[in-house]
CSV table of N, CA and C in Angstrom, one decimal:
chain,number,residue,atom,x,y,z
A,16,MET,N,0.8,-1.2,0.0
A,16,MET,CA,0.0,0.0,0.0
A,16,MET,C,0.9,1.2,0.0
A,17,THR,N,0.7,2.2,-0.9
A,17,THR,CA,1.4,3.4,-1.0
A,17,THR,C,0.7,4.5,-0.2
A,18,LEU,N,1.4,5.2,0.6
A,18,LEU,CA,0.9,6.3,1.4
A,18,LEU,C,0.7,7.5,0.5
A,19,ALA,N,-0.3,8.3,0.8
A,19,ALA,CA,-0.5,9.5,0.0
A,19,ALA,C,0.6,10.5,0.3
A,20,VAL,N,0.9,11.3,-0.7
A,20,VAL,CA,2.0,12.3,-0.6
A,20,VAL,C,1.2,13.6,-0.6
A,21,ASP,N,1.5,14.5,0.4
A,21,ASP,CA,1.0,15.8,0.5
A,21,ASP,C,2.1,16.8,0.1
A,22,ALA,N,2.0,17.3,-1.1
A,22,ALA,CA,3.0,18.2,-1.6
A,22,ALA,C,3.0,19.5,-0.9
A,23,THR,N,1.9,19.9,-0.3
A,23,THR,CA,1.8,21.1,0.4
A,23,THR,C,2.7,21.1,1.7
A,24,GLU,N,3.1,20.0,2.1
A,24,GLU,CA,4.0,19.8,3.3
A,24,GLU,C,5.5,20.0,3.0
A,25,MET,N,5.8,20.0,1.7
A,25,MET,CA,7.2,20.2,1.3
A,25,MET,C,7.7,21.6,1.5
A,26,THR,N,8.9,21.8,2.0
A,26,THR,CA,9.4,23.1,2.1
A,26,THR,C,10.0,23.6,0.7
A,27,THR,N,10.3,24.9,0.7
A,27,THR,CA,10.9,25.4,-0.6
A,27,THR,C,12.2,24.7,-0.9
A,28,SER,N,13.0,24.4,0.1
A,28,SER,CA,14.3,23.7,-0.2
A,28,SER,C,14.0,22.2,-0.6
A,29,GLU,N,13.0,21.6,-0.1
A,29,GLU,CA,12.7,20.2,-0.5
A,29,GLU,C,12.2,20.2,-1.9
A,30,TRP,N,11.4,21.3,-2.3
A,30,TRP,CA,11.0,21.4,-3.7
A,30,TRP,C,12.1,21.5,-4.7
A,31,GLU,N,13.2,22.2,-4.2
A,31,GLU,CA,14.4,22.3,-5.1
A,31,GLU,C,14.9,21.0,-5.4
A,32,LEU,N,15.0,20.1,-4.4
A,32,LEU,CA,15.6,18.8,-4.6
A,32,LEU,C,14.6,17.9,-5.5
A,33,MET,N,13.3,18.0,-5.2
A,33,MET,CA,12.3,17.3,-6.0
A,33,MET,C,12.4,17.7,-7.4
A,34,ARG,N,12.6,18.9,-7.7
A,34,ARG,CA,12.6,19.4,-9.1
A,34,ARG,C,13.8,18.7,-9.9
A,35,ILE,N,14.9,18.5,-9.2
A,35,ILE,CA,16.0,17.8,-9.7
A,35,ILE,C,15.6,16.3,-10.0
A,36,ILE,N,15.1,15.7,-9.1
A,36,ILE,CA,14.7,14.3,-9.2
A,36,ILE,C,13.6,14.1,-10.3
A,37,TRP,N,12.6,15.0,-10.3
A,37,TRP,CA,11.6,14.9,-11.3
A,37,TRP,C,12.2,15.1,-12.7
A,38,THR,N,13.2,15.9,-12.8
A,38,THR,CA,13.8,16.2,-14.1
A,38,THR,C,14.6,15.0,-14.6
A,39,ILE,N,15.4,14.4,-13.7
A,39,ILE,CA,16.2,13.3,-14.2
A,39,ILE,C,15.6,11.9,-13.9
A,40,GLY,N,14.5,11.8,-13.2
A,40,GLY,CA,13.8,10.6,-13.0
A,40,GLY,C,14.3,9.8,-11.7
A,41,GLN,N,15.5,9.7,-11.5
A,41,GLN,CA,16.1,9.1,-10.2
A,41,GLN,C,17.5,9.6,-10.1
A,42,ALA,N,18.0,9.5,-8.8
A,42,ALA,CA,19.4,10.0,-8.6
A,42,ALA,C,19.9,9.5,-7.3
A,43,SER,N,21.2,9.4,-7.2
A,43,SER,CA,21.8,9.1,-5.9
A,43,SER,C,22.0,10.4,-5.2
A,44,SER,N,22.3,10.4,-3.9
A,44,SER,CA,22.5,11.6,-3.2
A,44,SER,C,23.7,12.4,-3.8
A,45,SER,N,24.8,11.7,-4.2
A,45,SER,CA,25.9,12.5,-4.8
A,45,SER,C,25.5,13.2,-6.1
A,46,GLU,N,24.7,12.6,-6.9
A,46,GLU,CA,24.2,13.2,-8.1
A,46,GLU,C,23.4,14.5,-7.7
A,47,VAL,N,22.5,14.3,-6.7
A,47,VAL,CA,21.7,15.5,-6.3
A,47,VAL,C,22.6,16.6,-5.8
A,48,ILE,N,23.5,16.2,-5.0
A,48,ILE,CA,24.5,17.2,-4.4
A,48,ILE,C,25.2,18.0,-5.5
A,49,THR,N,25.7,17.3,-6.5
A,49,THR,CA,26.4,17.9,-7.6
A,49,THR,C,25.5,18.9,-8.3
A,50,LEU,N,24.3,18.4,-8.6
A,50,LEU,CA,23.3,19.2,-9.4
A,50,LEU,C,22.8,20.5,-8.6
A,51,ILE,N,22.5,20.3,-7.3
A,51,ILE,CA,22.0,21.4,-6.5
A,51,ILE,C,23.1,22.5,-6.3
A,52,ARG,N,24.3,22.0,-6.2
A,52,ARG,CA,25.4,23.0,-6.0
A,52,ARG,C,25.6,23.9,-7.2
A,53,ALA,N,25.1,23.6,-8.3
A,53,ALA,CA,25.1,24.5,-9.5
A,53,ALA,C,24.2,25.7,-9.2
A,54,LYS,N,23.2,25.6,-8.3
A,54,LYS,CA,22.3,26.6,-8.0
A,54,LYS,C,22.4,27.2,-6.6
A,55,LYS,N,22.8,26.3,-5.6
A,55,LYS,CA,22.8,26.7,-4.2
A,55,LYS,C,24.1,26.3,-3.6
A,56,ASN,N,24.5,27.0,-2.6
A,56,ASN,CA,25.7,26.7,-1.8
A,56,ASN,C,25.4,25.8,-0.6
A,57,TRP,N,24.8,24.6,-0.8
A,57,TRP,CA,24.4,23.8,0.3
A,57,TRP,C,25.5,22.7,0.6
A,58,THR,N,25.6,22.4,1.8
A,58,THR,CA,26.5,21.3,2.2
A,58,THR,C,26.0,20.0,1.9
A,59,GLU,N,26.8,19.0,1.8
A,59,GLU,CA,26.4,17.6,1.6
A,59,GLU,C,25.4,17.2,2.7
A,60,SER,N,25.7,17.5,3.9
A,60,SER,CA,24.8,17.1,5.0
A,60,SER,C,23.4,17.7,4.9
A,61,THR,N,23.4,19.0,4.5
A,61,THR,CA,22.1,19.6,4.3
A,61,THR,C,21.3,18.9,3.2
A,62,VAL,N,21.9,18.5,2.1
A,62,VAL,CA,21.2,17.8,1.0
A,62,VAL,C,20.7,16.4,1.5
A,63,LYS,N,21.6,15.7,2.2
A,63,LYS,CA,21.2,14.4,2.7
A,63,LYS,C,20.1,14.5,3.7
A,64,THR,N,20.1,15.5,4.6
A,64,THR,CA,19.0,15.7,5.5
A,64,THR,C,17.7,16.0,4.8
A,65,LEU,N,17.7,16.8,3.8
A,65,LEU,CA,16.5,17.1,3.0
A,65,LEU,C,16.0,15.9,2.3
A,66,LEU,N,16.9,15.1,1.7
A,66,LEU,CA,16.5,13.8,1.1
A,66,LEU,C,15.8,12.9,2.1
A,67,ARG,N,16.4,12.8,3.3
A,67,ARG,CA,15.9,11.9,4.3
A,67,ARG,C,14.5,12.4,4.7
A,68,ARG,N,14.3,13.7,4.8
A,68,ARG,CA,13.0,14.3,5.1
A,68,ARG,C,11.9,14.0,4.1
A,69,LEU,N,12.4,14.0,2.8
A,69,LEU,CA,11.5,13.7,1.7
A,69,LEU,C,11.1,12.3,1.7
A,70,VAL,N,12.0,11.4,2.1
A,70,VAL,CA,11.6,10.0,2.2
A,70,VAL,C,10.6,9.8,3.3
A,71,GLY,N,10.9,10.5,4.4
A,71,GLY,CA,10.0,10.5,5.6
A,71,GLY,C,8.6,11.0,5.3
A,72,LYS,N,8.5,11.9,4.4
A,72,LYS,CA,7.2,12.5,3.9
A,72,LYS,C,6.6,11.7,2.8
A,73,ASN,N,7.3,10.6,2.4
A,73,ASN,CA,6.8,9.7,1.4
A,73,ASN,C,6.9,10.4,0.0
A,74,ALA,N,7.5,11.5,-0.2
A,74,ALA,CA,7.7,12.1,-1.5
A,74,ALA,C,8.7,11.4,-2.3
A,75,LEU,N,9.7,10.8,-1.7
A,75,LEU,CA,10.7,10.0,-2.4
A,75,LEU,C,10.7,8.6,-1.9
A,76,LYS,N,11.1,7.7,-2.7
A,76,LYS,CA,11.4,6.3,-2.3
A,76,LYS,C,12.8,6.0,-2.6
A,77,THR,N,13.4,5.0,-1.9
A,77,THR,CA,14.8,4.7,-2.1
A,77,THR,C,14.9,3.2,-2.6
A,78,ALA,N,16.0,3.0,-3.3
A,78,ALA,CA,16.3,1.6,-3.7
A,78,ALA,C,17.8,1.5,-3.5
A,79,LYS,N,18.3,0.4,-2.9
A,79,LYS,CA,19.7,0.2,-2.6
A,79,LYS,C,20.4,-0.2,-3.9
A,80,ASP,N,21.5,0.4,-4.2
A,80,ASP,CA,22.4,0.1,-5.3
A,80,ASP,C,23.8,0.0,-4.8
A,81,GLY,N,24.2,-1.2,-4.4
A,81,GLY,CA,25.5,-1.4,-3.8
A,81,GLY,C,25.5,-0.7,-2.4
A,82,ARG,N,26.4,0.3,-2.3
A,82,ARG,CA,26.5,1.0,-1.0
A,82,ARG,C,25.7,2.4,-1.0
A,83,ARG,N,25.1,2.7,-2.1
A,83,ARG,CA,24.4,3.9,-2.2
A,83,ARG,C,22.9,3.7,-2.4
A,84,PHE,N,22.2,4.8,-2.1
A,84,PHE,CA,20.7,4.8,-2.3
A,84,PHE,C,20.4,5.6,-3.6
A,85,ILE,N,19.4,5.1,-4.3
A,85,ILE,CA,18.9,5.8,-5.5
A,85,ILE,C,17.5,6.3,-5.1
A,86,TYR,N,17.3,7.6,-5.3
A,86,TYR,CA,16.0,8.2,-4.9
A,86,TYR,C,15.2,8.4,-6.2
A,87,SER,N,13.9,8.1,-6.0
A,87,SER,CA,13.0,8.4,-7.1
A,87,SER,C,11.7,8.9,-6.5
A,88,PRO,N,10.9,9.6,-7.3
A,88,PRO,CA,9.7,10.3,-6.8
A,88,PRO,C,8.5,9.3,-6.6
A,89,ASN,N,7.8,9.6,-5.5
A,89,ASN,CA,6.5,8.9,-5.2
A,89,ASN,C,5.3,9.7,-5.7
A,90,ILE,N,5.6,10.9,-6.2
A,90,ILE,CA,4.5,11.8,-6.7
A,90,ILE,C,5.1,12.4,-7.9
A,91,THR,N,4.2,12.6,-8.9
A,91,THR,CA,4.6,13.3,-10.2
A,91,THR,C,4.7,14.8,-9.9
A,92,GLU,N,5.5,15.4,-10.7
A,92,GLU,CA,5.6,16.9,-10.6
A,92,GLU,C,4.2,17.5,-10.8
A,93,ASN,N,3.5,17.1,-11.8
A,93,ASN,CA,2.2,17.6,-12.1
A,93,ASN,C,1.2,17.5,-10.9
A,94,ASP,N,1.2,16.3,-10.3
A,94,ASP,CA,0.3,16.1,-9.2
A,94,ASP,C,0.7,17.0,-8.0
A,95,ALA,N,2.0,17.2,-7.8
A,95,ALA,CA,2.5,18.1,-6.7
A,95,ALA,C,2.1,19.5,-7.0
A,96,MET,N,2.3,19.9,-8.3
A,96,MET,CA,1.9,21.3,-8.6
A,96,MET,C,0.4,21.5,-8.5
A,97,ASP,N,-0.4,20.5,-8.9
A,97,ASP,CA,-1.9,20.6,-8.7
A,97,ASP,C,-2.3,20.7,-7.3
A,98,GLN,N,-1.6,20.0,-6.4
A,98,GLN,CA,-1.9,20.1,-5.0
A,98,GLN,C,-1.6,21.5,-4.4
A,99,MET,N,-0.4,22.0,-4.8
A,99,MET,CA,0.0,23.3,-4.3
A,99,MET,C,-0.9,24.4,-4.8
A,100,SER,N,-1.3,24.3,-6.1
A,100,SER,CA,-2.2,25.3,-6.7
A,100,SER,C,-3.6,25.3,-6.0
A,101,ALA,N,-4.1,24.1,-5.8
A,101,ALA,CA,-5.4,23.9,-5.2
A,101,ALA,C,-5.3,24.5,-3.7
A,102,GLU,N,-4.3,24.2,-3.0
A,102,GLU,CA,-4.1,24.6,-1.6
A,102,GLU,C,-4.1,26.2,-1.6
A,103,MET,N,-3.3,26.8,-2.5
A,103,MET,CA,-3.1,28.2,-2.5
A,103,MET,C,-4.5,28.9,-2.8
A,104,PHE,N,-5.2,28.4,-3.8
A,104,PHE,CA,-6.4,29.0,-4.2
A,104,PHE,C,-7.6,28.7,-3.3
A,105,SER,N,-7.5,27.7,-2.5
A,105,SER,CA,-8.5,27.4,-1.5
A,105,SER,C,-8.5,28.4,-0.4
A,106,ARG,N,-7.4,29.1,-0.2
A,106,ARG,CA,-7.3,30.1,0.9
A,106,ARG,C,-7.8,31.5,0.5
A,107,MET,N,-8.0,31.7,-0.8
A,107,MET,CA,-8.4,33.0,-1.3
A,107,MET,C,-9.9,33.2,-1.4
A,108,CYS,N,-10.3,34.4,-1.3
A,108,CYS,CA,-11.7,34.8,-1.5
A,108,CYS,C,-12.0,34.4,-3.0
A,109,ASN,N,-13.2,33.8,-3.2
A,109,ASN,CA,-13.6,33.4,-4.6
A,109,ASN,C,-13.6,34.6,-5.5
A,110,MET,N,-14.0,35.8,-5.0
A,110,MET,CA,-14.1,37.0,-5.8
A,110,MET,C,-12.7,37.5,-6.3
A,111,LYS,N,-11.6,37.1,-5.6
A,111,LYS,CA,-10.3,37.7,-5.9
A,111,LYS,C,-9.4,36.7,-6.7
A,112,LYS,N,-9.9,35.5,-6.9
A,112,LYS,CA,-9.1,34.5,-7.6
A,112,LYS,C,-8.9,34.9,-9.1
A,113,GLY,N,-9.9,35.4,-9.7
A,113,GLY,CA,-9.7,35.8,-11.1
A,113,GLY,C,-8.6,36.9,-11.3
A,114,LYS,N,-8.6,37.9,-10.4
A,114,LYS,CA,-7.6,38.9,-10.5
A,114,LYS,C,-6.2,38.4,-10.2
A,115,GLU,N,-6.1,37.4,-9.3
A,115,GLU,CA,-4.8,36.8,-9.0
A,115,GLU,C,-4.3,36.0,-10.2
A,116,LEU,N,-5.2,35.3,-10.9
A,116,LEU,CA,-4.9,34.5,-12.1
A,116,LEU,C,-4.4,35.5,-13.2
A,117,ILE,N,-5.1,36.6,-13.4
A,117,ILE,CA,-4.7,37.6,-14.4
A,117,ILE,C,-3.3,38.1,-14.1
A,118,LYS,N,-3.0,38.4,-12.8
A,118,LYS,CA,-1.7,38.8,-12.4
A,118,LYS,C,-0.6,37.8,-12.7
A,119,LEU,N,-0.9,36.5,-12.3
A,119,LEU,CA,0.0,35.4,-12.6
A,119,LEU,C,0.3,35.3,-14.1
A,120,ILE,N,-0.7,35.3,-14.9
A,120,ILE,CA,-0.6,35.2,-16.3
A,120,ILE,C,0.3,36.3,-16.9
A,121,SER,N,0.0,37.6,-16.4
A,121,SER,CA,0.7,38.7,-17.0
A,121,SER,C,2.2,38.7,-16.6
A,122,GLU,N,2.5,38.1,-15.5
A,122,GLU,CA,3.9,38.0,-15.0
A,122,GLU,C,4.7,36.8,-15.3
A,123,THR,N,4.0,35.8,-16.0
A,123,THR,CA,4.6,34.6,-16.4
A,123,THR,C,4.9,34.5,-17.8
A,124,THR,N,6.1,34.0,-18.2
A,124,THR,CA,6.5,33.7,-19.6
A,124,THR,C,5.7,32.5,-20.0
A,125,LEU,N,5.0,32.6,-21.1
A,125,LEU,CA,4.2,31.5,-21.6
A,125,LEU,C,4.5,31.2,-23.1
A,126,SER,N,4.4,30.0,-23.4
A,126,SER,CA,4.5,29.7,-24.9
A,126,SER,C,3.3,30.0,-25.6
A,127,LYS,N,3.4,30.1,-26.9
A,127,LYS,CA,2.2,30.4,-27.8
A,127,LYS,C,1.2,29.2,-27.6
A,128,ALA,N,1.7,28.0,-27.5
A,128,ALA,CA,0.8,26.9,-27.3
A,128,ALA,C,0.0,27.0,-26.0
A,129,ASP,N,0.7,27.4,-24.9
A,129,ASP,CA,0.0,27.6,-23.6
A,129,ASP,C,-1.1,28.7,-23.7
A,130,ILE,N,-0.8,29.8,-24.4
A,130,ILE,CA,-1.7,30.8,-24.5
A,130,ILE,C,-2.9,30.4,-25.3
A,131,GLN,N,-2.7,29.6,-26.4
A,131,GLN,CA,-3.8,29.1,-27.2
A,131,GLN,C,-4.7,28.2,-26.4
A,132,ALA,N,-4.1,27.3,-25.6
A,132,ALA,CA,-4.8,26.4,-24.7
A,132,ALA,C,-5.7,27.2,-23.7
A,133,MET,N,-5.1,28.2,-23.2
A,133,MET,CA,-5.8,29.1,-22.2
A,133,MET,C,-7.0,29.7,-22.8
A,134,ARG,N,-6.8,30.2,-24.1
A,134,ARG,CA,-7.9,30.9,-24.8
A,134,ARG,C,-9.0,29.9,-25.0
A,135,ALA,N,-8.7,28.7,-25.3
A,135,ALA,CA,-9.8,27.7,-25.6
A,135,ALA,C,-10.5,27.4,-24.3
A,136,VAL,N,-9.8,27.2,-23.2
A,136,VAL,CA,-10.5,27.0,-21.9
A,136,VAL,C,-11.3,28.2,-21.5
A,137,LEU,N,-10.8,29.4,-21.7
A,137,LEU,CA,-11.6,30.6,-21.3
A,137,LEU,C,-12.8,30.7,-22.2
A,138,ASN,N,-12.7,30.4,-23.4
A,138,ASN,CA,-13.9,30.5,-24.3
A,138,ASN,C,-14.9,29.5,-23.9
A,139,ASP,N,-14.5,28.3,-23.5
A,139,ASP,CA,-15.5,27.3,-23.0
A,139,ASP,C,-16.1,27.8,-21.7
A,140,LYS,N,-15.3,28.3,-20.8
A,140,LYS,CA,-15.8,28.8,-19.5
A,140,LYS,C,-16.8,30.0,-19.6
A,141,LEU,N,-16.5,30.8,-20.6
A,141,LEU,CA,-17.3,32.0,-20.8
A,141,LEU,C,-18.8,31.7,-21.1
A,142,GLN,N,-19.0,30.5,-21.7
A,142,GLN,CA,-20.4,30.1,-22.0
A,142,GLN,C,-21.3,29.9,-20.8
A,143,THR,N,-20.7,29.5,-19.7
A,143,THR,CA,-21.5,29.2,-18.5
A,143,THR,C,-21.0,30.1,-17.3
A,144,ALA,N,-20.2,31.1,-17.5
A,144,ALA,CA,-19.7,31.9,-16.3
A,144,ALA,C,-20.8,32.8,-15.8
A,145,PRO,N,-20.8,32.9,-14.5
A,145,PRO,CA,-21.8,33.9,-13.9
A,145,PRO,C,-21.3,35.3,-14.1
A,146,ASP,N,-22.2,36.2,-13.9
A,146,ASP,CA,-21.9,37.7,-14.1
A,146,ASP,C,-20.9,38.1,-12.9
A,147,GLN,N,-21.1,37.5,-11.8
A,147,GLN,CA,-20.2,37.8,-10.6
A,147,GLN,C,-20.1,36.5,-9.8
A,148,VAL,N,-18.9,36.3,-9.3
A,148,VAL,CA,-18.6,35.1,-8.4
A,148,VAL,C,-18.9,35.5,-7.0
A,149,GLU,N,-19.5,34.6,-6.3
A,149,GLU,CA,-19.9,34.9,-4.9
A,149,GLU,C,-18.7,34.9,-4.0
A,150,CYS,N,-18.8,35.7,-3.0
A,150,CYS,CA,-17.8,35.8,-1.9
A,150,CYS,C,-17.9,34.6,-1.0
A,151,ASN,N,-16.8,34.0,-0.6
A,151,ASN,CA,-16.9,32.9,0.4
A,151,ASN,C,-16.1,33.2,1.7
A,152,CYS,N,-16.0,34.5,2.0
A,152,CYS,CA,-15.2,34.8,3.2
A,152,CYS,C,-15.9,34.6,4.5
A,153,LEU,N,-17.1,35.1,4.6
A,153,LEU,CA,-17.9,34.9,5.8
A,153,LEU,C,-19.3,34.4,5.5
A,154,PRO,N,-19.7,33.4,6.1
A,154,PRO,CA,-21.1,32.8,5.8
A,154,PRO,C,-22.1,33.8,6.1
A,155,GLY,N,-23.0,34.0,5.1
A,155,GLY,CA,-24.2,34.9,5.2
A,155,GLY,C,-23.9,36.3,5.2
A,156,GLU,N,-22.7,36.7,4.9
A,156,GLU,CA,-22.3,38.2,4.9
A,156,GLU,C,-22.3,38.8,3.6
A,157,GLY,N,-22.6,38.1,2.5
A,157,GLY,CA,-22.7,38.7,1.2
A,157,GLY,C,-21.4,38.9,0.5
A,158,SER,N,-20.7,40.0,0.8
A,158,SER,CA,-19.5,40.3,0.0
A,158,SER,C,-18.5,41.0,0.9
A,159,CYS,N,-17.2,40.6,0.7
A,159,CYS,CA,-16.1,41.2,1.4
A,159,CYS,C,-15.6,42.4,0.6
A,160,CYS,N,-16.0,42.5,-0.6
A,160,CYS,CA,-15.3,43.5,-1.5
A,160,CYS,C,-16.2,44.6,-1.8
């Protein structure tokens, strides 16, 4: 039985290591150390501690290869990103989510294919979208805005 992975429990530093492992599929601690040092000035013990924590959180699994451990993800990058996005947006007022999405889109470099896909989704949503989204901040209070 595989335990569920809660990506919202990963720290920013743990995400850095997960991005490496998601990118290459699996890695030994020495490979992770070499790759993270291209971006961060972390010690070997810091990286090993973070890897151990990720195993403890069930985000990574290990396989023994001689005297070393090989780490591989227990959650896909897409699933982790979906969890993080859902968690972030669940904290926001429903009336303010659209403005935050607009801000994210305007500040994010996107490919033409991404923009075309967004247009298609938005055109579909436009057909059934309400004139105004209801506030969800306080029960029975109407609107916070």
